[in-house]
Coordinates of C-alpha atoms in Angstrom, one line a residue:
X1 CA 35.4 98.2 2.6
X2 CA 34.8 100.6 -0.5
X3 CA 37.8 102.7 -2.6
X4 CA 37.2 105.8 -2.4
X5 CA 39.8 107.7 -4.2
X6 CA 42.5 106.9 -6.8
X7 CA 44.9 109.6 -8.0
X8 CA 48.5 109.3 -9.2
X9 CA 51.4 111.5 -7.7
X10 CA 53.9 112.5 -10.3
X11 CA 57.6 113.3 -8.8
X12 CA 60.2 114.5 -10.1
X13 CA 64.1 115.9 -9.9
X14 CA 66.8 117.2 -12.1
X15 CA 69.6 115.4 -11.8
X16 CA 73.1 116.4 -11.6
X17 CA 74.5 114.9 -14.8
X18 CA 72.4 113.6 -17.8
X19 CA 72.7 109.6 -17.9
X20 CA 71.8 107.7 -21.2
X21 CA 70.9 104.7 -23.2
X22 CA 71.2 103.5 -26.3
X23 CA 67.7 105.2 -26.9
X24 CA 68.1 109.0 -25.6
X25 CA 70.3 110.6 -22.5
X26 CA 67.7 111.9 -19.9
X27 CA 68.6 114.9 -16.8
X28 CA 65.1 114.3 -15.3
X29 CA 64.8 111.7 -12.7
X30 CA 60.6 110.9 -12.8
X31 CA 58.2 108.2 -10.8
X32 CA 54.6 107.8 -11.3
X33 CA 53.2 106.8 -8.2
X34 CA 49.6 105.5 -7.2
X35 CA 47.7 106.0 -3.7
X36 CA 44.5 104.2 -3.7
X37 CA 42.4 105.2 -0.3
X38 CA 39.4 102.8 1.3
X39 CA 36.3 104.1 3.8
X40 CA 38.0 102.2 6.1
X41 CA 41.1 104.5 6.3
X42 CA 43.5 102.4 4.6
X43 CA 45.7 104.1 1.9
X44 CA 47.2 101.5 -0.9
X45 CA 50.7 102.5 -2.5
X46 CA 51.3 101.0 -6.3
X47 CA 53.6 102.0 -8.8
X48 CA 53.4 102.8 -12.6
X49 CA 56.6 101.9 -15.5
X50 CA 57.1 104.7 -17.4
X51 CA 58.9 107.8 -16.5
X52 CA 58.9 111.5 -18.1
X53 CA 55.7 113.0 -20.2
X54 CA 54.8 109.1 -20.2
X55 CA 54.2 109.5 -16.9
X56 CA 51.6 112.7 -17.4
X57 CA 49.9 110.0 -20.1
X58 CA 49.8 107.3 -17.9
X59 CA 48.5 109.8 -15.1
X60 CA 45.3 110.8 -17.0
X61 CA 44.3 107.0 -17.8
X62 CA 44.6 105.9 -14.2
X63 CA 42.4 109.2 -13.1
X64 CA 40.4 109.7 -15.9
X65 CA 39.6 105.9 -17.4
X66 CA 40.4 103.4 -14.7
X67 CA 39.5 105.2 -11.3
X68 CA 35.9 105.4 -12.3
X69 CA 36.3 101.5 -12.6
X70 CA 37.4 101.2 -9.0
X71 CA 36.2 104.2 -7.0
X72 CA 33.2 102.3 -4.6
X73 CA 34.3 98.8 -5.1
X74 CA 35.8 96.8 -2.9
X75 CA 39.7 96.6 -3.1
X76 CA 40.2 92.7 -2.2
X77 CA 38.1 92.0 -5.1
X78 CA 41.3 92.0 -7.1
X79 CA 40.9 89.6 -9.7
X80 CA 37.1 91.1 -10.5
X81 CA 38.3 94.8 -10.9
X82 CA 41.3 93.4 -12.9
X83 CA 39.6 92.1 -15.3
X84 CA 37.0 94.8 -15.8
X85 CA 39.1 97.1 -16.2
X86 CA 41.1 94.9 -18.6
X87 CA 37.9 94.3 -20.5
X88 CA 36.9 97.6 -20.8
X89 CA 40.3 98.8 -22.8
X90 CA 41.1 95.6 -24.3
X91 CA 39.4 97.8 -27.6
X92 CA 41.9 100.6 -27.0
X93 CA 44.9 99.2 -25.7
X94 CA 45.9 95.2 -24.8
X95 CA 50.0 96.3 -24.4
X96 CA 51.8 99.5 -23.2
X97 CA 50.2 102.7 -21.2
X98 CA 47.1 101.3 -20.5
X99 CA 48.8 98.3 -18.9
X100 CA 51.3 100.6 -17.4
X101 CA 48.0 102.1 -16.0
X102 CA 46.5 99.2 -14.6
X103 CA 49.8 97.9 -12.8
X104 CA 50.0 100.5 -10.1
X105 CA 46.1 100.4 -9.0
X106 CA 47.1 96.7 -9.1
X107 CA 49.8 96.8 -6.7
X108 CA 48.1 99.1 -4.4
X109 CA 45.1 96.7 -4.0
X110 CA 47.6 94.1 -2.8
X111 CA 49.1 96.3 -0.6
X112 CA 45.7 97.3 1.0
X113 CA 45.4 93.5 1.2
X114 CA 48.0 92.9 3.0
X115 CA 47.3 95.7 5.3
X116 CA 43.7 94.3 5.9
X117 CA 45.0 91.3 6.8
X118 CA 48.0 92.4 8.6
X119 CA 50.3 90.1 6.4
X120 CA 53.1 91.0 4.5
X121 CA 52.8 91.0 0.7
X122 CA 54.7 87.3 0.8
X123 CA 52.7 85.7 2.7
X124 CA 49.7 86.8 0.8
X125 CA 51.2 85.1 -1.6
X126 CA 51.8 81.5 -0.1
X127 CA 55.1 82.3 1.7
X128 CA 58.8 82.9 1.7
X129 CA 61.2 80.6 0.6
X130 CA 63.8 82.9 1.5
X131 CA 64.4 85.9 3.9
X132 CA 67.4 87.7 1.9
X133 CA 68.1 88.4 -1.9
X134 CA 71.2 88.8 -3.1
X135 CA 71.2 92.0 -5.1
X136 CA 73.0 93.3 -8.6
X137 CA 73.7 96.8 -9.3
X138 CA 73.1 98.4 -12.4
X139 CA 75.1 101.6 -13.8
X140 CA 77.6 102.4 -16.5
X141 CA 75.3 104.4 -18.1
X142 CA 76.2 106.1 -21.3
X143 CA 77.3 109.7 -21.4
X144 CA 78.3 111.8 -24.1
X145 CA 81.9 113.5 -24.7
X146 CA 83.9 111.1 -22.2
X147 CA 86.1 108.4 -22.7
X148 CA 83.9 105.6 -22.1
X149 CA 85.8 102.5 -22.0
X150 CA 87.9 104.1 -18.9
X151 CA 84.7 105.7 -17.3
X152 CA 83.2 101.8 -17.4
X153 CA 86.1 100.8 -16.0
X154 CA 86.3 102.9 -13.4
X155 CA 83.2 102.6 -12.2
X156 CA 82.8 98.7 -12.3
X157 CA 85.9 98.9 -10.1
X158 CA 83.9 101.2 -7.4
X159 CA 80.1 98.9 -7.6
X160 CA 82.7 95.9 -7.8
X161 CA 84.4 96.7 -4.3
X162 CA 80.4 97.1 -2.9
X163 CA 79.6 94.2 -2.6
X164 CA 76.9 93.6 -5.2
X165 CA 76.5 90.1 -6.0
X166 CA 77.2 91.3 -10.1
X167 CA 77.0 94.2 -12.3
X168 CA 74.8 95.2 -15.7
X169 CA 75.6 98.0 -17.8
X170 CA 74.9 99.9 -20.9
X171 CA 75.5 99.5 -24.2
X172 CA 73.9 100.9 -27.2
X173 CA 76.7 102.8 -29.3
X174 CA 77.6 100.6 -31.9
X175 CA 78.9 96.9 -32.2
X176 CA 82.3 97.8 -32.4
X177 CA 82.1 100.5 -29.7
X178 CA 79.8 98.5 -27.3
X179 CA 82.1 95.6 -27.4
X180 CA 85.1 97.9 -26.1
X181 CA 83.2 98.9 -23.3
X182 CA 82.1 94.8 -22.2
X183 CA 86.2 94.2 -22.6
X184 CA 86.9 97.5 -20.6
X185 CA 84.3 96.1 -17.4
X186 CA 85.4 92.6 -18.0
X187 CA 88.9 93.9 -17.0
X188 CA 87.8 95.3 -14.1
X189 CA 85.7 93.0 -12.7
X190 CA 88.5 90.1 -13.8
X191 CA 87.8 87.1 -15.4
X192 CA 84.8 85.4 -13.3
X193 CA 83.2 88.4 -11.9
X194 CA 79.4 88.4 -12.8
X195 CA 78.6 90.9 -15.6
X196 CA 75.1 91.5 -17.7
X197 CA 75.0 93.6 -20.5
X198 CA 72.1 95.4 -21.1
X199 CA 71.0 96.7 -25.1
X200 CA 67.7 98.1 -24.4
X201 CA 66.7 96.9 -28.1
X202 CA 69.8 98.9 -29.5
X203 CA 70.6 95.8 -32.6
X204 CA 69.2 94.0 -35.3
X205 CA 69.3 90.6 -34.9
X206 CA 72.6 90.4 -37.3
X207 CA 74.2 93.4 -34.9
X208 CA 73.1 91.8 -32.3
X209 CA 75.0 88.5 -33.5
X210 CA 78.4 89.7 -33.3
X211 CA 77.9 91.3 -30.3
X212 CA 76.6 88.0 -28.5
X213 CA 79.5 85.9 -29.9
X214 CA 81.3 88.3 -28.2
X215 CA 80.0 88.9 -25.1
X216 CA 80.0 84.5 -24.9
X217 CA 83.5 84.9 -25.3
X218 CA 84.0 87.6 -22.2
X219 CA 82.3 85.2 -19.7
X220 CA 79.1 87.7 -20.0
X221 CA 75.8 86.1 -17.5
X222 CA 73.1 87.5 -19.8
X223 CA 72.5 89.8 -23.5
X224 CA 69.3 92.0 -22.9
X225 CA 66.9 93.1 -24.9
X226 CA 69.4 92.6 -27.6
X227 CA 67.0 93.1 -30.2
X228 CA 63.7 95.4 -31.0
X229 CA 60.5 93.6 -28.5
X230 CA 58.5 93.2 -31.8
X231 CA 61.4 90.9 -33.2
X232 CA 60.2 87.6 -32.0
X233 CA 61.9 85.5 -34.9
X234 CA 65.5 87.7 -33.9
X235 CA 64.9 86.3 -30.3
X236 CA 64.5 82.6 -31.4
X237 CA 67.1 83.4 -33.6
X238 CA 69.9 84.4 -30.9
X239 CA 68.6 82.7 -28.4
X240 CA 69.0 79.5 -30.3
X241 CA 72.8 80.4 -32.0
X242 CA 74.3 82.3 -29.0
X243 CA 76.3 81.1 -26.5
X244 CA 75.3 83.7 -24.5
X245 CA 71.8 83.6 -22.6
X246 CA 69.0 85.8 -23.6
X247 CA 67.3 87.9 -21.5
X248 CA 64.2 90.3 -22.0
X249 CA 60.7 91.2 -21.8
X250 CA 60.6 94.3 -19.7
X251 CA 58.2 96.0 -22.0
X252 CA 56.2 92.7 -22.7
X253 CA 52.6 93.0 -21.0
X254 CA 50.2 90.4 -19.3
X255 CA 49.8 86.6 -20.2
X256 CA 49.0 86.9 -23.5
X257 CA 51.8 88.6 -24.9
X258 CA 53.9 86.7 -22.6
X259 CA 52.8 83.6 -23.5
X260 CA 53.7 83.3 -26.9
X261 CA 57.1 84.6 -25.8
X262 CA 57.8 81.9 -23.7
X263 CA 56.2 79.3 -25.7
X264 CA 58.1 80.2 -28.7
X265 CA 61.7 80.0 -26.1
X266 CA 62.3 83.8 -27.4
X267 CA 64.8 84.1 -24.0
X268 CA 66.5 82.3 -21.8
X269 CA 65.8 84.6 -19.0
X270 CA 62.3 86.1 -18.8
X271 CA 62.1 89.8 -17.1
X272 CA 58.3 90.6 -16.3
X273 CA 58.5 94.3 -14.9
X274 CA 55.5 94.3 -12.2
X275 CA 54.8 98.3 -12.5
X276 CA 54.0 97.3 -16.4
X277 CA 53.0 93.6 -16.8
X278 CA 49.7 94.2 -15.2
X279 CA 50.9 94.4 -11.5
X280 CA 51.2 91.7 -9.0
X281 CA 48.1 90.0 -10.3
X282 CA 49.4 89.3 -14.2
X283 CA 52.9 89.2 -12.9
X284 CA 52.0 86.0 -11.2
X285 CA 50.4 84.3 -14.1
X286 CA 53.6 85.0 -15.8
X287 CA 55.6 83.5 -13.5
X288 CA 53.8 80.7 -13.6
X289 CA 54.0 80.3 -17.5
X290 CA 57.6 80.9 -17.2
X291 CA 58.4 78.2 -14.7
X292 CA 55.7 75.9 -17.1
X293 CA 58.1 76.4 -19.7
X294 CA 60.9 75.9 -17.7
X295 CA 61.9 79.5 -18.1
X296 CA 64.2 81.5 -14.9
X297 CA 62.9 84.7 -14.1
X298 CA 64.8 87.7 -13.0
X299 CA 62.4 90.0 -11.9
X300 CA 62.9 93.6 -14.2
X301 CA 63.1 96.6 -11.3
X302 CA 63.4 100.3 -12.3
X303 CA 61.2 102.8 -10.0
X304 CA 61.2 103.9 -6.4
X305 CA 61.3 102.5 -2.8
X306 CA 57.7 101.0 -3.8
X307 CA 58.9 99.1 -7.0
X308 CA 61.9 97.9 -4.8
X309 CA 59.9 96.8 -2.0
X310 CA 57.3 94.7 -4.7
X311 CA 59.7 93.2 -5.8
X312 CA 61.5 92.0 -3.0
X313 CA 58.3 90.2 -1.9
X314 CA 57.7 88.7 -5.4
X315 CA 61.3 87.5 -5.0
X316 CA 60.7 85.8 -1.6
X317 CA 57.4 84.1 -2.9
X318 CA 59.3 82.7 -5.9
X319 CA 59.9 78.9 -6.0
X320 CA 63.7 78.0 -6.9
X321 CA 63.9 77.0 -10.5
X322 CA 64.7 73.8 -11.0
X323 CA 63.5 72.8 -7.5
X324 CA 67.3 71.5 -6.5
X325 CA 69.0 71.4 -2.9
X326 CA 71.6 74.3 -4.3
X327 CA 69.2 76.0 -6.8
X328 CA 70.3 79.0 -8.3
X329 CA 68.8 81.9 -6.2
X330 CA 66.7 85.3 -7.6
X331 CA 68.6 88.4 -7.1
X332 CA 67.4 91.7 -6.8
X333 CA 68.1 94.6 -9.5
X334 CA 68.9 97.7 -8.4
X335 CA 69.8 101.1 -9.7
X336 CA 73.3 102.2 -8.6
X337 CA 72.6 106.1 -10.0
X338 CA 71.2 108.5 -8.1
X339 CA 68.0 107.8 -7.1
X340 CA 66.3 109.8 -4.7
X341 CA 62.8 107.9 -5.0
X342 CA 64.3 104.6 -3.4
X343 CA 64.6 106.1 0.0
X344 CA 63.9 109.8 0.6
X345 CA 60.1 109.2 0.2
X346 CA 59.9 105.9 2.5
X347 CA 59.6 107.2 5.9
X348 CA 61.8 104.2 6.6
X349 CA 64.4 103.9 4.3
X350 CA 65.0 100.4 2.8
X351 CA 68.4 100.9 2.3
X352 CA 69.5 98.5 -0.3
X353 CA 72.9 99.7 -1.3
X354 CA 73.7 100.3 2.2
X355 CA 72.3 96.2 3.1
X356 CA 74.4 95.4 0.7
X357 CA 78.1 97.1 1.7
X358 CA 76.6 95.9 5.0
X359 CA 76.1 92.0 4.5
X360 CA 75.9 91.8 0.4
X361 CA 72.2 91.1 0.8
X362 CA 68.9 92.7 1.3
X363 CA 65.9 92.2 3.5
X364 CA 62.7 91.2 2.2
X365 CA 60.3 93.3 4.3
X366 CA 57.8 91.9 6.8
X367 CA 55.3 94.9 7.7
X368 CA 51.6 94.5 6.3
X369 CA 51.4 94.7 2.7
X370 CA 54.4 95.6 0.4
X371 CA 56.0 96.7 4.0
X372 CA 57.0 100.4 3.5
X373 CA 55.4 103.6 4.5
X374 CA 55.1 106.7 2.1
X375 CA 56.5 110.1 3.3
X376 CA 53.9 112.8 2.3
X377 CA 55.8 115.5 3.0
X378 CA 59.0 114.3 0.7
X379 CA 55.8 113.5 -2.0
X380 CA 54.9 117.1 -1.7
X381 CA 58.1 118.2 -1.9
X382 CA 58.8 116.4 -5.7
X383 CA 55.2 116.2 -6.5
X384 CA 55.2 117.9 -10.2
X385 CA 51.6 117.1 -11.2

């Protein structure tokens, strides 16, 4: 069996209202996707971080510098192709794009692996240790000219009554500000309700301080990406003087700059982000320096039905943490705003929101590979490039 094509598939929308973050508000929803096709007439599906003009960048490395690397070889050679093409821009780029890049090819060479060997992506991967995920919803984004703190409110109130097993939400305004909008969700959700509070590298380590001492005091499950990823002394720093756990590394790539990470206990809760770590290949050699160091993991999810389904696979393979009789299970992330990509290209939708109302859980998927099926004619109809 020999690749013989590799081309990314750009979609995107508008939405209806602009969401934000504490780095910029955004009215474009975008996905980079990555079909991968064999002699053999088997079509891989991966996915790429990065959304926006990011995307167009990371489209012309995965056409223009990887797919040369990969067109004629053959796709279970995983590790080999990896690590050529790791090799070969280790000069140009070890972090970011190229990474970015190299993830989706990744995960579509697992999921022509798993439909080779008509096994789902989990058992490629030694098994499940668990059918089901619970599953926490992300939202509360930030939008300008509203009164937040009731808008947070609000909406915690509606994920709340979902059935999501806990909430995250946005923060990036200001100290003062942000920790008005933790007290606002925090009333809602009541006292015990399970809330994460998400930065997106909004602080400096000082800001980000105050806010933690804080956010310890409202019962708060995890502080991410608190601080700027370059700040590995304001990691050690919170992470050892908070209450609070710490939680990042969405934007940290492959083993190497994970490892020092991890070594140096920068966070509490490490969140490798398949579609950017280096796919499902480098994503398990962080795992397995995470649970070395005695690390958690909670998978980092942002993307389409392809990301979701990844994940929920990765999720399934992983071993509890410590291995205990009532171990603390993984949950799943998932975006709460509207997200066309999570379903409408999936000729059969996963459905996680709607698992969830449904039974507060969702189903690891058990079809060949990463178990879903891409709907050309929804790509077509978002396809922008």
């Amino acid at each position: 069996m020999k690749i013989t094509s590799v081309k990314s598939r750009i979609l995107s929308y508008d939405l209806d209202e602009e969401l934000g973050y504490s780095q910029q508000y955004y009215n474009r929803r975008t996905a980079h996707l990555v079909e991968v096709r064999t002699d053999d007439g088997l079509v891989g599906w991966g996915e790429c971080f990065g959304a926006g003009n990011f995307a167009l960048g990371n489209k012309a490395i995965v056409e223009q510098v990887l797919a040369p690397l990969f067109i004629g070889q053959d796709p279970l050679d995983r590790e080999v192709l990896w690590h050529r093409a790791y090799k070969m821009m280790r000069d140009h780029g070890q972090k970011g794009m190229p990474l970015e890049s190299l993830s989706g090819i990744d995960i579509a060479l697992w999921d022509i692996a798993g439909k080779a060997a008509g096994l789902p992506l989990h058992k490629l991967l030694g098994g499940a240790f668990r059918t089901e995920l619970p599953v926490y919803g992300y939202g509360m984004m930030l939008k300008r000219g509203e009164d937040l703190p009731q808008r947070f409110h609000d909406e915690a109130l509606e994920l709340k009554d979902r059935g999501y097993a806990g909430l995250k939400m946005k923060v990036g305004i200001g100290p003062r500000e942000d920790i008005k909008l933790v007290e606002a969700v925090r009333d809602a959700l009541g006292p015990d309700g399970m809330l994460m509070v998400d930065a997106n590298h909004a602080y400096t380590a000082t800001e980000a301080f105050v806010v933690g001492k804080a956010l310890g005091d409202l019962n708060v499950e995890w502080f991410e990406e608190p601080v700027a990823p370059e700040d590995r002394d304001g990691y050690r720093f919170l992470t050892s003087k908070l209450d609070v756990k710490i939680a990042g590394g969405e934007v940290e790539f492959s083993r190497w700059g994970w490892r020092d990470l991890l070594e140096g206990r920068g966070v509490d809760i490490a969140q490798p982000e398949v579609c950017a770590v280096g796919g499902v290949s480098e994503y398990l050699k962080v795992l397995t320096l995470a649970h070395t160091n005695f690390i958690p993991v909670i998978n980092h999810v942002w993307g389409s039905g392809i990301a979701i389904a990844t994940n929920l696979h990765l999720l399934a393979a992983m071993p509890d943490l410590p291995g205990a009789m009532s171990a603390v299970q993984p949950m799943l992330e998932c975006d709460t705003t509207p997200h066309l990509f999570q379903d409408e290209i999936l000729t059969e939708p996963l459905d996680v929101h709607g698992q969830v109302a449904r039974r507060g859980t969702a189903r690891v998927p058990d079809k060949p590979g990463i178990g879903v099926e891409i709907d050309l004619d929804a790509i077509k109809r978002f396809e922008i490039s």
